[in-house]
Short mmCIF file of C-alpha atoms in Angstrom, two decimals:
data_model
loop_
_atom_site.label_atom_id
_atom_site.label_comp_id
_atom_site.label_asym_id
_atom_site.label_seq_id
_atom_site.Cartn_x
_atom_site.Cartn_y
_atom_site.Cartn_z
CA UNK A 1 -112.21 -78.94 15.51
CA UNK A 2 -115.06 -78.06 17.85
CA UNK A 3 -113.06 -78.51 20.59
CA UNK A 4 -110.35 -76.27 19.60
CA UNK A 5 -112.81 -73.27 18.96
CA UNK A 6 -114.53 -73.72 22.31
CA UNK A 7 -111.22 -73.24 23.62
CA UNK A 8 -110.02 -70.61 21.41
CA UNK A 9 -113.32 -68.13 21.29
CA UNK A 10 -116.47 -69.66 22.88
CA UNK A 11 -119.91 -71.40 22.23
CA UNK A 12 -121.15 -68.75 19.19
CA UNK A 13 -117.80 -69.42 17.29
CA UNK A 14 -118.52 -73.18 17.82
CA UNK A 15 -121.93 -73.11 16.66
CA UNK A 16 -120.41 -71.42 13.43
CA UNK A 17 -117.65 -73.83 13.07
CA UNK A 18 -119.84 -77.01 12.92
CA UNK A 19 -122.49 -75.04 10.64
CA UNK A 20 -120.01 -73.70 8.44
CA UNK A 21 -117.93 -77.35 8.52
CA UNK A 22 -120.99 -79.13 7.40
CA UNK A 23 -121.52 -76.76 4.11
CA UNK A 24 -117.77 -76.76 3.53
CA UNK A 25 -117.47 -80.92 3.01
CA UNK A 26 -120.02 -80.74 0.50
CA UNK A 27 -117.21 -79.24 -2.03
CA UNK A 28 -114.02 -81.17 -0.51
CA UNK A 29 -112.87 -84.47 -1.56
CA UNK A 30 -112.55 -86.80 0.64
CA UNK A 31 -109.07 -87.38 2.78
CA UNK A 32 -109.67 -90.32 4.09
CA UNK A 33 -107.48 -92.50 2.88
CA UNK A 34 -108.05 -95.90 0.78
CA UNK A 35 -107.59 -99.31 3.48
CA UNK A 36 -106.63 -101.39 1.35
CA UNK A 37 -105.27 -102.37 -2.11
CA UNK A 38 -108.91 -103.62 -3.29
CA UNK A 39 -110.33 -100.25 -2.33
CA UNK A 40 -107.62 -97.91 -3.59
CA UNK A 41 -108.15 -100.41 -7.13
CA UNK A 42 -111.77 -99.43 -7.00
CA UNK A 43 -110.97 -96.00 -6.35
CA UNK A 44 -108.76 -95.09 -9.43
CA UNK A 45 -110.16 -97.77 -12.00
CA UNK A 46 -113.68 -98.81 -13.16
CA UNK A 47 -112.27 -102.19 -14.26
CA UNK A 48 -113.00 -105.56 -12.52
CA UNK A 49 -110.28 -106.19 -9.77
CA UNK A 50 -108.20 -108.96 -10.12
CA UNK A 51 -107.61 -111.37 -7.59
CA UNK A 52 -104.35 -111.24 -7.36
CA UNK A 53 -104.52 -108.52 -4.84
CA UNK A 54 -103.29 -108.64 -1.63
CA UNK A 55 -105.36 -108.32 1.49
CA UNK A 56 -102.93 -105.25 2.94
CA UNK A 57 -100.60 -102.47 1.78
CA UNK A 58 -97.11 -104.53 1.69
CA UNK A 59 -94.39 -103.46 3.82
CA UNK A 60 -91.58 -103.05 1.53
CA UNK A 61 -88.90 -99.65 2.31
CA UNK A 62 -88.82 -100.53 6.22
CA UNK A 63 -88.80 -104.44 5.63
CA UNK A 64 -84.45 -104.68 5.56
CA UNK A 65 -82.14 -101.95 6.89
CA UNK A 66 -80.53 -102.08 3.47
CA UNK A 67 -84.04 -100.50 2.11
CA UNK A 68 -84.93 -98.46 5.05
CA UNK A 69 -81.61 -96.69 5.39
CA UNK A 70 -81.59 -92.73 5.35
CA UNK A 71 -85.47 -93.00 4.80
CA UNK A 72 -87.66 -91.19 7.69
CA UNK A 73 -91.19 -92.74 8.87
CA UNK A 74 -93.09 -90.54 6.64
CA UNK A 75 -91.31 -91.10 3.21
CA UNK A 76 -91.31 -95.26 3.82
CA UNK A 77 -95.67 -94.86 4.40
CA UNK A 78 -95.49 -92.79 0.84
CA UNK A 79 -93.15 -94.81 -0.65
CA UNK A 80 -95.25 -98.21 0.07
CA UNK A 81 -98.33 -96.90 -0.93
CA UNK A 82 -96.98 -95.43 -4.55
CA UNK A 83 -95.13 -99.02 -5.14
CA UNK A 84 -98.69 -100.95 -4.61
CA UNK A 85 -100.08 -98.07 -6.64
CA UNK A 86 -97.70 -98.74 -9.65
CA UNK A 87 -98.01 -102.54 -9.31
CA UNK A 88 -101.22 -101.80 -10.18
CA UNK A 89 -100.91 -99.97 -12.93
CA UNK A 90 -98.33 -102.35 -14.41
CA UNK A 91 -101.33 -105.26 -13.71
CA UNK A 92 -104.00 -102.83 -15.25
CA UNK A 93 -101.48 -101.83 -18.13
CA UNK A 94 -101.31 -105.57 -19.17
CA UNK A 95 -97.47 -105.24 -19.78
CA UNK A 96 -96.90 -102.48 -21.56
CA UNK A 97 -95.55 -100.51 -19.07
CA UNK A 98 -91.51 -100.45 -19.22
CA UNK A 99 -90.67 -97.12 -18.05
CA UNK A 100 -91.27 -94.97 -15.20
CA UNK A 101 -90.28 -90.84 -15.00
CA UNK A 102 -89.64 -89.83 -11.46
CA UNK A 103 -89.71 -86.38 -11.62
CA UNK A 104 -88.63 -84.14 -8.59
CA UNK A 105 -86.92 -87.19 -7.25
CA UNK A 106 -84.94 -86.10 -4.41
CA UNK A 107 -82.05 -88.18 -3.36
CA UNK A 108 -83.78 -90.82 -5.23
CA UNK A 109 -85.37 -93.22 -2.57
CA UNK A 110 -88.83 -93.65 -4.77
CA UNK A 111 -86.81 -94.51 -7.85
CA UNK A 112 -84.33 -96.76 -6.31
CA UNK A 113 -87.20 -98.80 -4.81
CA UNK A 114 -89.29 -98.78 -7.91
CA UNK A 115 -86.37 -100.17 -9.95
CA UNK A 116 -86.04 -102.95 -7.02
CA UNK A 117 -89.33 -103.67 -6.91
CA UNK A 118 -91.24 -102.85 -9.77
CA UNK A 119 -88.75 -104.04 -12.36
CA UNK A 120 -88.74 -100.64 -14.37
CA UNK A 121 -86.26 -98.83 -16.29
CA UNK A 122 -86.55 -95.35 -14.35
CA UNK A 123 -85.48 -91.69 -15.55
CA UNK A 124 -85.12 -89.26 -12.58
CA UNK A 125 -84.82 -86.13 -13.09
CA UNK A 126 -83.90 -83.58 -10.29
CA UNK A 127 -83.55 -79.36 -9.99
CA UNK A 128 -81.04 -79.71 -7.37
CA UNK A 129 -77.25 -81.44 -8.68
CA UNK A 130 -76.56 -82.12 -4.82
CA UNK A 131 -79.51 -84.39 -4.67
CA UNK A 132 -78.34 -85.85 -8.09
CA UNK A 133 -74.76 -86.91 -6.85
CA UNK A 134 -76.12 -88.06 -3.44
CA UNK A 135 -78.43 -90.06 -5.29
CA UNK A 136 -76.07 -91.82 -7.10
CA UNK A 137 -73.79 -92.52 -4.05
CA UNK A 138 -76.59 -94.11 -2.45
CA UNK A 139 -77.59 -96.08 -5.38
CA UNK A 140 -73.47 -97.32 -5.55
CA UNK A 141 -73.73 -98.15 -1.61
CA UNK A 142 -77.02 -100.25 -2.22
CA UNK A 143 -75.42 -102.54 -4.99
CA UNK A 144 -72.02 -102.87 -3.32
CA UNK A 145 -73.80 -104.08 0.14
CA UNK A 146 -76.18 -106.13 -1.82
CA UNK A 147 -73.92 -108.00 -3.17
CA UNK A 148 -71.62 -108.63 -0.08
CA UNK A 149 -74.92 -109.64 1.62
CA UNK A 150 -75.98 -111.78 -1.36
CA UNK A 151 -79.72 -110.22 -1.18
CA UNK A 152 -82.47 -110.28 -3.24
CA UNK A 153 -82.25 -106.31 -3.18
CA UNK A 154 -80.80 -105.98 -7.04
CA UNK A 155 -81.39 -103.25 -9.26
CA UNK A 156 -83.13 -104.19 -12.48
CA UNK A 157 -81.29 -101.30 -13.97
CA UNK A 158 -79.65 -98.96 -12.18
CA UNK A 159 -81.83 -95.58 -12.46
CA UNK A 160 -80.73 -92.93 -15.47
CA UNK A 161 -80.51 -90.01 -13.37
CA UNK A 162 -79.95 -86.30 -14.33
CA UNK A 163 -80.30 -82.78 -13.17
CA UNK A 164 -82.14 -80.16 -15.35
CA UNK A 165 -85.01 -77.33 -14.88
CA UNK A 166 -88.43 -79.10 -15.65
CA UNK A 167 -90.55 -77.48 -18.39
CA UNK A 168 -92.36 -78.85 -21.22
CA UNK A 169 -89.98 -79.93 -23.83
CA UNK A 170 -89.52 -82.73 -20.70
CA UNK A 171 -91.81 -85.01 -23.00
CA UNK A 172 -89.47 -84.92 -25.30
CA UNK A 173 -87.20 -87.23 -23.78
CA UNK A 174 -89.69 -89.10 -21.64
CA UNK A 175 -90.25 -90.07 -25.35
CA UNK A 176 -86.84 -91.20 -26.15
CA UNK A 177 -86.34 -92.87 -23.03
CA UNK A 178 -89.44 -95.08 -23.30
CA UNK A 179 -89.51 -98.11 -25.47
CA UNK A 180 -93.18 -98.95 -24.97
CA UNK A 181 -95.13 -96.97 -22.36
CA UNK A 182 -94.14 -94.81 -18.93
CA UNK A 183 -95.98 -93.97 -15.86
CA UNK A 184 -94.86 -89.90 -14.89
CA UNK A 185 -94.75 -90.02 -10.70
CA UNK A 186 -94.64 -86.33 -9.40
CA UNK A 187 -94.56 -86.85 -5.12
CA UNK A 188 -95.53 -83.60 -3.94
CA UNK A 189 -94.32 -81.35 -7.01
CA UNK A 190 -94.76 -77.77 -5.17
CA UNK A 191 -96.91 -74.91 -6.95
CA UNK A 192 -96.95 -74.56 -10.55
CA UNK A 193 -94.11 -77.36 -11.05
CA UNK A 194 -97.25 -79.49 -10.82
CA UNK A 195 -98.86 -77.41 -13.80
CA UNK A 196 -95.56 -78.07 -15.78
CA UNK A 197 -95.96 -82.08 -15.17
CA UNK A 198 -99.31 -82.20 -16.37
CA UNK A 199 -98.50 -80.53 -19.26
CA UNK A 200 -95.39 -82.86 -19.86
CA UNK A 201 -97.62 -85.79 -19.31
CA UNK A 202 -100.36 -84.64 -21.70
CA UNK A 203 -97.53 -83.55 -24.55
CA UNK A 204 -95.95 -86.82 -24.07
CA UNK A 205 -96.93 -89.60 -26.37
CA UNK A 206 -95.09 -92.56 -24.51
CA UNK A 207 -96.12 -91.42 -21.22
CA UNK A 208 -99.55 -93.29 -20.39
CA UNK A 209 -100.14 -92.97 -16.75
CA UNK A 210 -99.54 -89.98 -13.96
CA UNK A 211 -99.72 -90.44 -10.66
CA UNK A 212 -99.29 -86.93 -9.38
CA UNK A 213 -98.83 -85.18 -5.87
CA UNK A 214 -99.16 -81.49 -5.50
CA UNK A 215 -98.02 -79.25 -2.45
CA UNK A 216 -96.97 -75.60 -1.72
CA UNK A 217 -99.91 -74.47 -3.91
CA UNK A 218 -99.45 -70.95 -3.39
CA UNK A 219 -95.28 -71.06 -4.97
CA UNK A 220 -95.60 -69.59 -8.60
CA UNK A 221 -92.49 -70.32 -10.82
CA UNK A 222 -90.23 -67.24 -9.74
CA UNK A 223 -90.00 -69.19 -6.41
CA UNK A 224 -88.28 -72.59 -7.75
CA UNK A 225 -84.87 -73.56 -7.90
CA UNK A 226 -85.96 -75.90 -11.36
CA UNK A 227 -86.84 -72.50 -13.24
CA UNK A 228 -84.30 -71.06 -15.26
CA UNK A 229 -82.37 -68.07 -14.38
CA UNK A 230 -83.83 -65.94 -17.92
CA UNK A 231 -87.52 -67.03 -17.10
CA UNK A 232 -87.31 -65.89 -13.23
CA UNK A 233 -88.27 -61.68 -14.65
CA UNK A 234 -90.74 -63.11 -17.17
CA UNK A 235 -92.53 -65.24 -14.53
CA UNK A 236 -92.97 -62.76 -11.80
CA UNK A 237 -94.08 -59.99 -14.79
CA UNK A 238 -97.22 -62.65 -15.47
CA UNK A 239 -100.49 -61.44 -13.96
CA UNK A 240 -101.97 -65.01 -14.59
CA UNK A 241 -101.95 -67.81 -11.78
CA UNK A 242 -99.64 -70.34 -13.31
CA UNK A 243 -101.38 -72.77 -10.07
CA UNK A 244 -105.08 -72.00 -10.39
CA UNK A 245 -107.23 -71.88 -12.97
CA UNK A 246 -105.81 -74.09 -15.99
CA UNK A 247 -109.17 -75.67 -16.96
CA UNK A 248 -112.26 -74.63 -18.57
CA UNK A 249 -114.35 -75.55 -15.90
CA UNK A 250 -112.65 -73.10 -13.80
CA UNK A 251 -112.03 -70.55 -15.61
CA UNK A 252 -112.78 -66.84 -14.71
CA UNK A 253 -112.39 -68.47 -10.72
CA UNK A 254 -109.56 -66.96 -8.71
CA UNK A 255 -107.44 -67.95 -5.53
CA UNK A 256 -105.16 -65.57 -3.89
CA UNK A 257 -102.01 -66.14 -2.61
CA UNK A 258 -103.14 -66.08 1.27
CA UNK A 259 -105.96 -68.88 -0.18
CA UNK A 260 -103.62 -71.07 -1.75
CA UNK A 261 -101.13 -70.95 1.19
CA UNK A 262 -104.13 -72.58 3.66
CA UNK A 263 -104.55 -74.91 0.98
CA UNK A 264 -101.46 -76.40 2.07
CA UNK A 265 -102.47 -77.29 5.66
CA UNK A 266 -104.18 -79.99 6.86
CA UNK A 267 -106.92 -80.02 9.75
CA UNK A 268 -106.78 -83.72 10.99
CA UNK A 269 -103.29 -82.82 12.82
CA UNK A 270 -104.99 -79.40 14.47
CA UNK A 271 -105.18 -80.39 17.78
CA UNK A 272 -102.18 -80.67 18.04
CA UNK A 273 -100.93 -77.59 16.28
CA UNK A 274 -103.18 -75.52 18.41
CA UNK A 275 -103.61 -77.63 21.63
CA UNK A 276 -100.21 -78.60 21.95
CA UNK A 277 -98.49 -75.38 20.92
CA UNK A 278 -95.43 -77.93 19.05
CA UNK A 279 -94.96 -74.86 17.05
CA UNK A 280 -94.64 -71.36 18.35
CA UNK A 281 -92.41 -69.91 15.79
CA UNK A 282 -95.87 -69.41 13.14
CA UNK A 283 -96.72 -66.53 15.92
CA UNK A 284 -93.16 -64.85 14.91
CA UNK A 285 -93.44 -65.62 11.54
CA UNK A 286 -96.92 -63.65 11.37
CA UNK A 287 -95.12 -60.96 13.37
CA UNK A 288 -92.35 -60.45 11.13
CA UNK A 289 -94.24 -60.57 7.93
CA UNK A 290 -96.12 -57.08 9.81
CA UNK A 291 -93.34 -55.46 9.76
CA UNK A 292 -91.79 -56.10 6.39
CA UNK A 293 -95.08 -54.67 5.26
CA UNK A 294 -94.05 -51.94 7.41
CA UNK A 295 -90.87 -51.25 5.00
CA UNK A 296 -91.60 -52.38 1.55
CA UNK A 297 -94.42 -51.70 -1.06
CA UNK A 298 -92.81 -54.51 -3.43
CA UNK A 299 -95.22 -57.43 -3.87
CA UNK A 300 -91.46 -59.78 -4.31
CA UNK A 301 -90.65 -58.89 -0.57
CA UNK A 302 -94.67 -60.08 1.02
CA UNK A 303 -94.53 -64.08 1.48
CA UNK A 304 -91.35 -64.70 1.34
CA UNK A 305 -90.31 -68.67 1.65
CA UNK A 306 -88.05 -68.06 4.97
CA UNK A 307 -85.81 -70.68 6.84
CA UNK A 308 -87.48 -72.97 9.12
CA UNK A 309 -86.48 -71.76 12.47
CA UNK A 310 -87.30 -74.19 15.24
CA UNK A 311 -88.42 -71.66 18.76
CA UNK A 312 -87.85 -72.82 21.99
CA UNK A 313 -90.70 -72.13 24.60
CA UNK A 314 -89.46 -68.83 26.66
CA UNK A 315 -85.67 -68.94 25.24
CA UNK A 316 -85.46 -68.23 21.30
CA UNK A 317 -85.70 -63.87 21.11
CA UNK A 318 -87.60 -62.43 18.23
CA UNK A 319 -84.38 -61.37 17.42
CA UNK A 320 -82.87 -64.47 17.18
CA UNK A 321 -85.60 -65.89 15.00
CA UNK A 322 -85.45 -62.99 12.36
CA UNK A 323 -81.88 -63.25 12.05
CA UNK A 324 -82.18 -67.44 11.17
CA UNK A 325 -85.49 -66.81 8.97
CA UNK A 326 -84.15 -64.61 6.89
CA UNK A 327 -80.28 -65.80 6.52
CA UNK A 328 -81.21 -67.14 3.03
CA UNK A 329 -84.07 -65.45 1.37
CA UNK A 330 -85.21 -62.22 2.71
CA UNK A 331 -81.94 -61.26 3.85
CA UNK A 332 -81.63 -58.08 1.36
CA UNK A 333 -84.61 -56.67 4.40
CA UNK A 334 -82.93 -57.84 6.99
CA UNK A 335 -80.88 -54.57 8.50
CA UNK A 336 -84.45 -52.71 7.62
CA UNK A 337 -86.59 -54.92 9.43
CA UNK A 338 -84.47 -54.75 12.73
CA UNK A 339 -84.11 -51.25 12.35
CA UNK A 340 -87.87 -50.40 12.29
CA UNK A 341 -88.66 -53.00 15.36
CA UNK A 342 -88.42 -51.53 18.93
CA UNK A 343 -85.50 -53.23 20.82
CA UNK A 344 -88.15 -54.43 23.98
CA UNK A 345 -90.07 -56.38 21.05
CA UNK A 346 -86.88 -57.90 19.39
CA UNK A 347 -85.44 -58.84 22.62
CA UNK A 348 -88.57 -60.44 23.77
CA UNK A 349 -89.31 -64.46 23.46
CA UNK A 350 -91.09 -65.77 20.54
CA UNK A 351 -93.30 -67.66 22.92
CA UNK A 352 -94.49 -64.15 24.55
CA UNK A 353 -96.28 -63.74 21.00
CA UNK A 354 -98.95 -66.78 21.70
CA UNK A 355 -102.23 -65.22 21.16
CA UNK A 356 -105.83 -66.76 21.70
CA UNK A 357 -106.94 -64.00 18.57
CA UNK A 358 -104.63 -65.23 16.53
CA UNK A 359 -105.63 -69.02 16.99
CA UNK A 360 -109.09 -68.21 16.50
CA UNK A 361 -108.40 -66.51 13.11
CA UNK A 362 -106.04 -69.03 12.10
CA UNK A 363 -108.57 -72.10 12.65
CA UNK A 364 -111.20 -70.28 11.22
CA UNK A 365 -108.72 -69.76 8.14
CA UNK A 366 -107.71 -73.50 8.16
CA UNK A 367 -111.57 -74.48 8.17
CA UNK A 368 -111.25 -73.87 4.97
CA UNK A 369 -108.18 -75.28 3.53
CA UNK A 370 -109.75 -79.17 2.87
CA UNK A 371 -112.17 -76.70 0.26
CA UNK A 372 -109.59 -75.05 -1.31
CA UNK A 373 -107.40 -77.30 -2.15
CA UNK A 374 -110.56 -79.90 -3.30
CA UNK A 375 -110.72 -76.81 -5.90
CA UNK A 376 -107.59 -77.09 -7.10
CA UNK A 377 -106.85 -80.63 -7.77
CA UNK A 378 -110.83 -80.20 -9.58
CA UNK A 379 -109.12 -78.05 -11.19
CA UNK A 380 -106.65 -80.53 -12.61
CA UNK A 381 -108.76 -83.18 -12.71
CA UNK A 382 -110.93 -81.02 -14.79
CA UNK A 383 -108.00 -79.97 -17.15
CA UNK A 384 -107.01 -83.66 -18.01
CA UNK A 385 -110.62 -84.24 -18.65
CA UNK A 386 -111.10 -82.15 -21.29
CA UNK A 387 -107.92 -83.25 -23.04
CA UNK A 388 -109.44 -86.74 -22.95
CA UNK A 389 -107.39 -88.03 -20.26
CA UNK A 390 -109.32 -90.65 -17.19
CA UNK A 391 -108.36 -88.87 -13.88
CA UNK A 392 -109.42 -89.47 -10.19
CA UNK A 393 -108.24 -87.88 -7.17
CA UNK A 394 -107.45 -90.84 -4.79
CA UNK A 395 -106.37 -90.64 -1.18
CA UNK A 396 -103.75 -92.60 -1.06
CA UNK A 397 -101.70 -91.75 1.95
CA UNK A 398 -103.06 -91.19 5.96
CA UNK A 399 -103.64 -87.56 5.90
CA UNK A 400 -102.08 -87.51 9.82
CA UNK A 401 -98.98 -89.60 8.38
CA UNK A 402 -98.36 -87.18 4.79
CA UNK A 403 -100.98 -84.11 5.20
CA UNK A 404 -100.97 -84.16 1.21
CA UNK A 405 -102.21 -87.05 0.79
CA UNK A 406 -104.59 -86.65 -2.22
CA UNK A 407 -103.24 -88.14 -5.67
CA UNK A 408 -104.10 -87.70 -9.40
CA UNK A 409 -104.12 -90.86 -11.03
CA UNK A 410 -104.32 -90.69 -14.34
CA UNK A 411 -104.50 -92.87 -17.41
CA UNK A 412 -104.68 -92.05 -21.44
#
């Protein structure tokens, strides 16, 4: 980090970084992630580890193309680690574990393998009914070409999945699913879904163990696709962070919006976000958000969730990045926004935007994002805690590999 602040503002603003670095680790957890199994045993549970532990993190998603299929780099590191994590649990649980709730679960790669592997009966529950039906067309591809293939790659049951909007009354039927006990597995549940899960876990009284992922910490509830279409006024109306505080402990504390959002960065991949310049479109995207202060007063129109739009060095126009960003949401600004911008700015590249200023601010920013978001999974730490529950935050992915890589691990 030095190195990019010598770079970006000179030898006083380095100085500050390293002094400022130092005080700021005191309060952050650590990221670096746990080497092996024995460590990330040690990490999560006081009890003696059993040796029947394996030396290394097993290979498993990217081990056949059967397994691997349709699954990126990233997803088959979090996938491996959260397997040996739940083997563990099922060792620690002693057998009583016959259930497992993925919830968020995508297309369904983390359930499919956990069924596979871990010989649970798995619920999956997903917001989005595209995701469901793709998951179940992969899951139908799986067991047709494992058994032309005559693999080992057999489902112990085929997953139960379902689509529905995620609130509490979700312990309901974790309840009526179980037979004996469940482990609740939230992979990066973004903003206040993550409140929601802890709330289903601690309501739940079949669900024994949570290993839980947050991201997106500054996305309340109006911003989800899993909250219902009647809650969407009544959320946005709330004054309350539904993300940060829910504990005692931190009660009376505050993080704004901007705060949260750096929360959601991670520092060990900033040389190359600032050295490199991989990304340019964050200098329109800081651009554009000036100017729809510029037209609008409404709090719903500031931070606005925009399409990813992917710049090309001295060829994508401002214009042509305002009119991808906000095809989807934001586009009830749109016609104002280009209206209000001079035509010599709009027409200009995205990559005429780079500014030295702007880096400086935004690693200075960033410096601080390892802090806040150490304060918000205290947070939930601290909220299970006082309900009785054993929680840890564990690293349990490499932070340069998943950037949210801290877990809460969990256990009534």
């Amino acid at each position: 980090m030095a190195k990019i602040f010598r770079r970006t503002a000179g030898s006083k603003l380095d100085c500050f970084c390293k002094f400022e670095r130092t005080q700021l680790r005191r309060f952050e957890y650590t990221r670096k992630c746990v080497r092996d199994p024995l460590q990330l045993w040690e990490t999560w549970t006081d009890a003696i580890c059993p040796t029947s532990l394996q030396a290394n993190f097993p290979v498993i998603t990217s081990s056949t193309r059967l397994l691997r299929k349709k699954i990126k780099a990233k997803k088959q590191h979090e996938i491996d680690r959260i397997i040996e994590l739940i083997s563990q649990v099922q060792l620690f649980a002693n057998g009583i574990v016959d259930s497992l709730i993925d919830i968020g679960a995508g297309v369904g790669h983390l359930s499919r393998m956990v069924s596979i592997h871990n010989k649970l009966a798995v619920m999956a529950v997903e917001g989005n009914h595209q995701f469901t039906i793709s998951a179940n067309d992969l899951d139908e591809k799986l067991a047709k070409a494992s058994a032309v293939s005559q693999t080992a790659l057999s489902f112990h049951e085929r997953p139960i999945r379902y689509t529905d909007f995620v609130t509490e009354e979700m312990a309901l039927k974790v309840d009526d699913f179980t037979s004996n006990s469940a482990i609740l597995v939230g992979l990066h549940c973004c903003g206040d879904f993550s409140s929601t899960v802890l709330k289903v876990f601690l309501d739940s009284q079949k669900a024994r163990f949570l290993v839980l992922l947050g991201c997106c910490y500054h996305k309340e509830f109006q911003c989800f696709n899993f909250c219902k279409p009647g809650d969407i006024q009544e959320a946005s109306t709330k004054s309350k962070s539904t993300v940060f505080p829910l504990s005692q402990k931190w009660e009376g504390y505050e993080l704004s919006y901007s705060s949260r959002e750096a929360a959601c960065h991670n520092n060990e991949n900033m040389d190359k976000r600032f050295c490199e310049n991989t990304d340019i479109s964050r200098y329109a995207r800081a651009r554009l958000e000036k100017w729809i202060w510029e037209i609008s007063d409404s709090p719903e129109d500031r931070n606005i969730g925009m399409c990813s739009v992917k710049c090309v060095e001295n060829e994508t126009t401002f214009d042509e990045y305002i009119r991808k960003a906000m095809a989807n949401r934001g586009s009830h600004l749109l016609n104002d926004v280009l209206e209000v911008i001079p035509k010599s700015e709009l027409s200009a590249y995205v990559s005429s935007f780079k500014c030295s200023k702007f880096d400086s601010y935004d690693v200075l920013r960033l410096m601080f994002a390892p802090a806040i978001e150490s304060a918000i999974l205290d947070d939930r730490i601290a909220f299970l805690q006082e309900n009785g529950i054993h929680a840890k935050c564990v690293p349990l992915f490499e932070p340069t590999i998943s950037s949210r890589n801290l877990a809460i691990v969990a256990y009534k």
